[in-house]
CSV table of C-alpha atoms in Angstrom, one decimal:
chain,number,residue,atom,x,y,z
A,1,MET,CA,161.7,-99.1,208.2
A,2,TYR,CA,159.0,-100.9,210.1
A,3,PRO,CA,155.5,-99.4,210.9
A,4,MET,CA,154.8,-98.3,214.4
A,5,ASP,CA,155.6,-100.7,217.1
A,6,TYR,CA,153.1,-101.1,219.9
A,7,GLU,CA,155.3,-99.0,222.3
A,8,GLU,CA,155.1,-96.2,219.5
A,9,PHE,CA,151.4,-96.5,218.9
A,10,LEU,CA,150.9,-96.0,222.8
A,11,TRP,CA,153.3,-93.0,222.9
A,12,ALA,CA,151.4,-91.2,219.8
A,13,ARG,CA,148.0,-91.6,222.1
A,14,GLY,CA,149.9,-90.0,224.9
A,15,ASP,CA,150.4,-93.3,226.8
A,16,ASN,CA,154.1,-93.3,228.4
A,17,THR,CA,153.5,-95.4,231.1
A,18,THR,CA,151.9,-98.6,230.2
A,19,THR,CA,154.7,-100.4,228.5
A,20,GLY,CA,157.0,-100.0,231.4
A,21,LEU,CA,154.1,-101.3,233.6
A,22,ILE,CA,154.0,-104.4,231.4
A,23,LYS,CA,157.9,-104.9,231.3
A,24,LYS,CA,157.8,-104.8,235.2
A,25,VAL,CA,154.9,-107.3,235.5
A,26,PHE,CA,156.8,-109.7,232.7
A,27,ASP,CA,160.2,-109.2,234.6
A,28,SER,CA,158.4,-110.3,237.9
A,29,GLY,CA,156.7,-113.2,236.5
A,30,LYS,CA,153.4,-112.4,238.2
A,31,SER,CA,149.9,-111.8,236.7
A,32,LEU,CA,148.2,-108.6,235.8
A,33,GLY,CA,144.8,-109.8,237.0
A,34,ASP,CA,141.7,-110.6,234.5
A,35,GLU,CA,140.2,-107.1,234.6
A,36,MET,CA,143.6,-105.1,233.9
A,37,ASN,CA,144.3,-107.7,231.3
A,38,ARG,CA,140.9,-107.4,229.7
A,39,LYS,CA,141.7,-103.6,229.3
A,40,LEU,CA,145.1,-104.2,227.9
A,41,MET,CA,144.1,-106.7,225.3
A,42,ARG,CA,141.4,-104.1,224.3
A,43,ASP,CA,144.1,-101.5,223.6
A,44,PHE,CA,146.2,-104.0,221.9
A,45,ARG,CA,143.1,-104.9,219.7
A,46,LEU,CA,142.9,-101.1,218.9
A,47,TYR,CA,146.7,-101.2,217.7
A,48,MET,CA,145.7,-104.4,215.5
A,49,LEU,CA,142.9,-102.6,213.8
A,50,VAL,CA,144.5,-99.2,213.4
A,51,GLY,CA,147.9,-100.5,212.8
A,52,GLY,CA,151.1,-98.6,212.7
A,53,MET,CA,151.2,-96.7,209.5
A,54,PRO,CA,151.5,-93.2,210.5
A,55,GLN,CA,149.0,-91.7,208.2
A,56,ALA,CA,146.2,-94.1,209.6
A,57,VAL,CA,147.5,-93.3,213.5
A,58,ASP,CA,147.1,-89.9,212.9
A,59,GLU,CA,143.6,-90.1,211.0
A,60,TYR,CA,142.4,-92.2,214.0
A,61,LEU,CA,143.7,-89.7,216.6
A,62,ARG,CA,142.1,-87.0,214.9
A,63,THR,CA,138.7,-88.2,214.0
A,64,ASN,CA,138.1,-91.4,216.4
A,65,ASN,CA,136.3,-92.7,213.3
A,66,PHE,CA,137.3,-96.3,212.0
A,67,ARG,CA,135.8,-95.4,208.7
A,68,LYS,CA,137.9,-92.8,208.1
A,69,THR,CA,141.1,-94.6,209.3
A,70,ASP,CA,140.0,-97.4,206.9
A,71,LEU,CA,139.7,-95.2,204.1
A,72,VAL,CA,143.4,-94.3,204.6
A,73,LYS,CA,144.7,-97.7,205.0
A,74,ARG,CA,142.8,-98.8,201.6
A,75,ASP,CA,144.9,-95.7,200.0
A,76,ILE,CA,148.0,-97.1,201.2
A,77,LEU,CA,146.9,-100.5,199.9
A,78,LYS,CA,146.4,-99.1,196.5
A,79,LEU,CA,149.7,-97.5,196.6
A,80,TYR,CA,151.3,-100.9,197.3
A,81,GLN,CA,149.5,-102.3,194.4
A,82,ASP,CA,150.9,-99.7,192.2
A,83,ASP,CA,154.4,-100.5,193.5
A,84,PHE,CA,153.9,-104.1,192.9
A,85,MET,CA,152.9,-103.4,189.3
A,86,LYS,CA,156.2,-101.7,188.9
A,87,ILE,CA,158.1,-104.7,190.6
A,88,ASP,CA,156.1,-107.2,188.4
A,89,PRO,CA,154.0,-106.0,185.5
A,90,THR,CA,152.4,-109.3,185.0
A,91,GLY,CA,150.4,-108.5,188.1
A,92,LYS,CA,151.5,-111.9,189.8
A,93,ALA,CA,153.1,-109.9,192.8
A,94,SER,CA,149.8,-108.0,193.4
A,95,LEU,CA,147.8,-111.1,193.3
A,96,LEU,CA,150.2,-113.1,196.0
A,97,PHE,CA,149.7,-110.1,198.1
A,98,GLN,CA,145.7,-109.7,198.0
A,99,ALA,CA,145.6,-113.3,198.8
A,100,ILE,CA,147.5,-113.3,202.0
A,101,PRO,CA,144.5,-113.2,204.5
A,102,ALA,CA,142.9,-116.0,202.8
A,103,GLN,CA,145.9,-118.3,202.5
A,104,LEU,CA,146.7,-117.9,206.3
A,105,ASN,CA,142.9,-118.5,207.0
A,106,LYS,CA,143.0,-122.0,205.3
A,107,ASN,CA,145.5,-122.7,208.0
A,108,ALA,CA,147.6,-124.9,205.6
A,109,SER,CA,151.4,-125.6,206.4
A,110,ARG,CA,152.6,-123.3,203.9
A,111,TYR,CA,151.3,-120.4,201.5
A,112,GLN,CA,149.9,-122.3,198.4
A,113,VAL,CA,151.2,-120.4,195.3
A,114,SER,CA,149.1,-122.8,192.7
A,115,GLY,CA,146.2,-121.9,194.6
A,116,VAL,CA,146.6,-118.1,193.6
A,117,LEU,CA,148.4,-118.2,190.3
A,118,ALA,CA,147.2,-121.2,188.2
A,119,ASN,CA,150.1,-123.5,187.0
A,120,GLU,CA,152.6,-121.7,189.2
A,121,ARG,CA,154.8,-123.4,192.0
A,122,ALA,CA,156.6,-121.9,194.9
A,123,GLU,CA,159.8,-122.6,192.9
A,124,SER,CA,159.0,-120.6,190.1
A,125,VAL,CA,158.2,-117.4,192.3
A,126,LEU,CA,161.0,-117.3,194.5
A,127,GLU,CA,162.7,-114.2,193.2
A,128,LEU,CA,159.4,-112.4,193.2
A,129,ILE,CA,158.7,-113.1,196.7
A,130,SER,CA,162.3,-112.0,197.5
A,131,GLN,CA,161.5,-108.7,195.9
A,132,MET,CA,158.2,-108.6,197.9
A,133,LYS,CA,160.2,-109.3,200.9
A,134,GLU,CA,162.5,-106.5,200.3
A,135,SER,CA,159.8,-104.0,199.8
A,136,ARG,CA,159.1,-104.2,203.3
A,137,THR,CA,155.4,-104.4,202.7
A,138,VAL,CA,155.4,-108.4,203.5
A,139,LEU,CA,157.0,-110.7,206.0
A,140,VAL,CA,158.1,-114.1,205.3
A,141,SER,CA,158.3,-117.0,207.6
A,142,TYR,CA,160.2,-119.9,206.3
A,143,TYR,CA,160.0,-123.5,207.1
A,144,ALA,CA,162.9,-124.7,209.2
A,145,ASN,CA,164.0,-128.0,207.9
A,146,ASP,CA,166.1,-128.6,210.9
A,147,PRO,CA,164.4,-127.0,213.9
A,148,ASN,CA,167.9,-125.8,215.6
A,149,ALA,CA,169.9,-122.8,216.9
A,150,GLY,CA,171.1,-122.4,213.3
A,151,MET,CA,168.0,-122.3,211.3
A,152,SER,CA,169.2,-119.7,208.9
A,153,GLY,CA,171.3,-122.2,207.1
A,154,SER,CA,168.2,-124.8,206.9
A,155,ARG,CA,165.2,-122.5,205.6
A,156,ASN,CA,163.3,-124.3,203.2
A,157,LEU,CA,162.8,-121.3,200.4
A,158,THR,CA,159.9,-123.1,198.6
A,159,ARG,CA,157.9,-123.6,202.0
A,160,PHE,CA,156.7,-120.4,203.5
A,161,LYS,CA,153.9,-118.4,205.1
A,162,MET,CA,153.3,-114.5,204.1
A,163,PHE,CA,152.2,-112.0,206.3
A,164,LEU,CA,151.7,-107.9,206.1
A,165,ALA,CA,154.3,-105.9,207.6
A,166,ASP,CA,151.5,-104.1,209.2
A,167,THR,CA,148.5,-105.9,211.0
A,168,GLY,CA,146.1,-102.6,210.5
A,169,LEU,CA,146.6,-103.1,206.6
A,170,PHE,CA,146.0,-106.8,207.2
A,171,THR,CA,142.7,-106.1,208.8
A,172,THR,CA,141.8,-103.8,206.0
A,173,LEU,CA,142.7,-106.5,203.5
A,174,MET,CA,140.6,-109.1,205.1
A,175,PHE,CA,137.7,-107.0,204.2
A,176,GLN,CA,138.8,-105.9,201.0
A,177,ASP,CA,135.2,-107.3,199.1
A,178,ARG,CA,133.7,-104.6,201.0
A,179,ASP,CA,133.5,-100.6,199.7
A,180,PHE,CA,135.0,-99.9,203.3
A,181,THR,CA,135.0,-101.7,206.5
A,182,GLU,CA,132.1,-100.6,208.6
A,183,ASN,CA,132.5,-98.9,211.9
A,184,VAL,CA,130.3,-102.0,213.4
A,185,ILE,CA,132.8,-104.6,212.3
A,186,TYR,CA,135.7,-102.7,213.8
A,187,ASP,CA,133.9,-102.2,217.2
A,188,ARG,CA,132.8,-105.9,217.4
A,189,LEU,CA,136.6,-106.6,216.7
A,190,LEU,CA,137.7,-104.2,219.0
A,191,ASN,CA,135.3,-105.8,222.0
A,192,ASP,CA,136.2,-109.2,220.8
A,193,ARG,CA,132.6,-109.8,219.9
A,194,SER,CA,133.1,-110.5,216.4
A,195,GLY,CA,132.1,-114.2,216.4
A,196,LEU,CA,135.2,-114.9,213.7
A,197,ASN,CA,138.0,-117.2,214.1
A,198,LEU,CA,140.8,-114.6,214.5
A,199,GLY,CA,143.6,-116.8,214.8
A,200,TYR,CA,145.1,-115.6,211.5
A,201,LEU,CA,145.0,-112.2,212.7
A,202,TYR,CA,146.8,-112.8,215.8
A,203,GLU,CA,149.2,-114.7,214.1
A,204,ASN,CA,150.1,-111.6,211.7
A,205,ALA,CA,150.5,-109.4,214.8
A,206,VAL,CA,152.9,-111.7,216.2
A,207,ALA,CA,154.8,-111.9,213.0
A,208,GLN,CA,155.2,-108.2,213.1
A,209,ILE,CA,156.1,-107.8,216.9
A,210,LEU,CA,158.9,-110.6,216.3
A,211,ALA,CA,160.3,-109.0,213.0
A,212,ALA,CA,160.2,-105.6,214.5
A,213,ASN,CA,162.5,-106.8,217.1
A,214,GLY,CA,164.8,-108.0,214.7
A,215,ASN,CA,163.9,-111.7,214.6
A,216,GLU,CA,164.0,-114.0,211.1
A,217,LEU,CA,160.7,-115.6,211.0
A,218,PHE,CA,160.5,-119.5,211.2
A,219,TYR,CA,158.0,-122.1,211.9
A,220,TYR,CA,157.8,-126.0,211.6
A,221,THR,CA,155.2,-128.6,211.1
A,222,PHE,CA,155.6,-132.5,211.5
A,223,PRO,CA,152.9,-135.4,211.1
A,224,ASN,CA,150.5,-136.0,213.9
A,225,GLU,CA,150.5,-139.9,213.6
A,226,ALA,CA,146.9,-139.9,215.3
A,227,THR,CA,145.0,-137.7,212.8
A,228,ARG,CA,145.8,-136.6,209.2
A,229,HIS,CA,146.4,-132.9,210.5
A,230,ASN,CA,149.8,-131.7,211.5
A,231,TYR,CA,151.4,-130.4,214.5
A,232,GLU,CA,152.6,-126.9,213.9
A,233,ILE,CA,154.8,-124.4,215.8
A,234,ASP,CA,153.8,-121.1,214.6
A,235,PHE,CA,157.2,-119.4,215.1
A,236,LEU,CA,160.6,-120.5,216.2
A,237,LEU,CA,163.1,-118.2,217.9
A,238,SER,CA,167.0,-118.7,218.2
A,239,ARG,CA,168.2,-117.9,221.6
A,240,LYS,CA,171.8,-118.4,222.8
A,241,ASN,CA,172.5,-122.0,221.4
A,242,LYS,CA,168.8,-123.1,221.8
A,243,ILE,CA,165.4,-122.6,220.2
A,244,CYS,CA,162.3,-121.2,221.5
A,245,PRO,CA,158.9,-122.5,220.1
A,246,ILE,CA,155.8,-120.4,220.0
A,247,GLU,CA,152.1,-121.3,219.7
A,248,VAL,CA,149.6,-118.6,218.9
A,249,LYS,CA,146.0,-118.8,220.2
A,250,SER,CA,143.5,-116.2,219.2
A,251,SER,CA,141.6,-116.6,222.7
A,252,GLY,CA,142.2,-118.8,225.7
A,253,TYR,CA,143.4,-122.4,225.5
A,254,LYS,CA,142.8,-125.9,226.5
A,255,THR,CA,145.5,-127.6,225.1
A,256,HIS,CA,148.7,-127.0,223.5
A,257,ALA,CA,149.3,-130.3,221.7
A,258,SER,CA,151.7,-128.8,219.1
A,259,LEU,CA,153.9,-127.5,221.9
A,260,ASP,CA,153.6,-130.8,223.9
A,261,ALA,CA,154.6,-132.9,220.6
A,262,PHE,CA,157.4,-130.7,219.9
A,263,SER,CA,158.7,-130.9,223.2
A,264,GLU,CA,159.1,-134.5,223.2
A,265,LYS,CA,160.4,-134.7,219.8
A,266,TYR,CA,163.1,-131.8,220.4
A,267,SER,CA,163.3,-131.7,224.3
A,268,GLU,CA,167.1,-131.1,224.2
A,269,ARG,CA,167.1,-128.3,221.9
A,270,ILE,CA,164.6,-126.1,223.8
A,271,LEU,CA,165.4,-123.3,225.9
A,272,ARG,CA,161.9,-122.0,226.6
A,273,LYS,CA,158.5,-122.6,225.5
A,274,TYR,CA,156.1,-120.0,225.1
A,275,LEU,CA,152.2,-119.9,224.2
A,276,VAL,CA,150.9,-116.4,222.9
A,277,TYR,CA,147.0,-115.7,223.8
A,278,THR,CA,144.8,-113.3,224.9
A,279,LYS,CA,144.5,-114.4,228.6
A,280,ASP,CA,146.6,-113.1,231.6
A,281,TYR,CA,150.0,-114.0,232.2
A,282,ARG,CA,150.6,-117.6,233.9
A,283,LYS,CA,152.8,-120.7,233.6
A,284,ASP,CA,151.5,-124.0,232.7
A,285,LYS,CA,154.1,-126.5,233.8
A,286,ASP,CA,157.1,-125.3,231.8
A,287,ILE,CA,155.2,-123.4,229.2
A,288,PHE,CA,155.0,-119.5,229.5
A,289,CYS,CA,151.6,-118.4,228.7
A,290,LEU,CA,152.0,-115.0,227.4
A,291,PRO,CA,149.2,-112.3,226.4
A,292,VAL,CA,150.3,-111.0,223.2
A,293,TYR,CA,151.2,-107.5,224.1
A,294,MET,CA,153.8,-108.9,226.4
A,295,LEU,CA,155.8,-110.5,223.2
A,296,GLN,CA,157.7,-107.6,222.6
A,297,PHE,CA,159.9,-108.5,225.5
A,298,LEU,CA,161.2,-112.1,224.5
């Protein structure tokens, strides 16, 4: 069982029409218009903040209060921590879980286990990561050694990223150092005025959507010879006998260097290329630029 997906969240709010409208626009390849996109993005950010855990959704719908909803999510996170202690009495699983937002915020090419657990490496916690994944509380995206249609056979178990299975819980975990996440923080996030780089929050939302639709999660990085940084494809989907690379942006975009470089390197393997972001649907040459709420239709 996964948390409520975005369509189910809209149903809970009494909205039975928006998903169908978005699907028609997606199928037509036309834009919605900036005003409509801003409304739909605000609705989707509400889903990112509340999440899909039924108790949290119910609390928000009854009270319209982010603080009370956040307290419900903190109770759920505490239950997760208790369960992790049953899986692993040493507390390692709990520490790995708590560090997920910080690890993603580093924008590193993998989850750095040694930065969370001293004297540990990914190789030594593979069974623990597998148990956490099986608990359905986390999602694991593996590095694809060979980005091709058969990525399951080339996954690198020692190179991975971790996400929370519910982005609403991820939002609460981001602010775990506070007694509660104040309404003002939620309001600023909801209205896209936080001033924070929220790329990792959107990346978690994308991971949740892809996993809920039955996709295994893979990513890929490769050197940028002109800089010290790597190119990174945030997610890779297998479709037919080819792949679809996805790059995630937390706002608009000016460049998509990773997609361009990946396309040049693996042009014959690619079916379609996607940029997932917060602006209206459009095409940039052969790149499909999708607002994040359309991702459910891939």
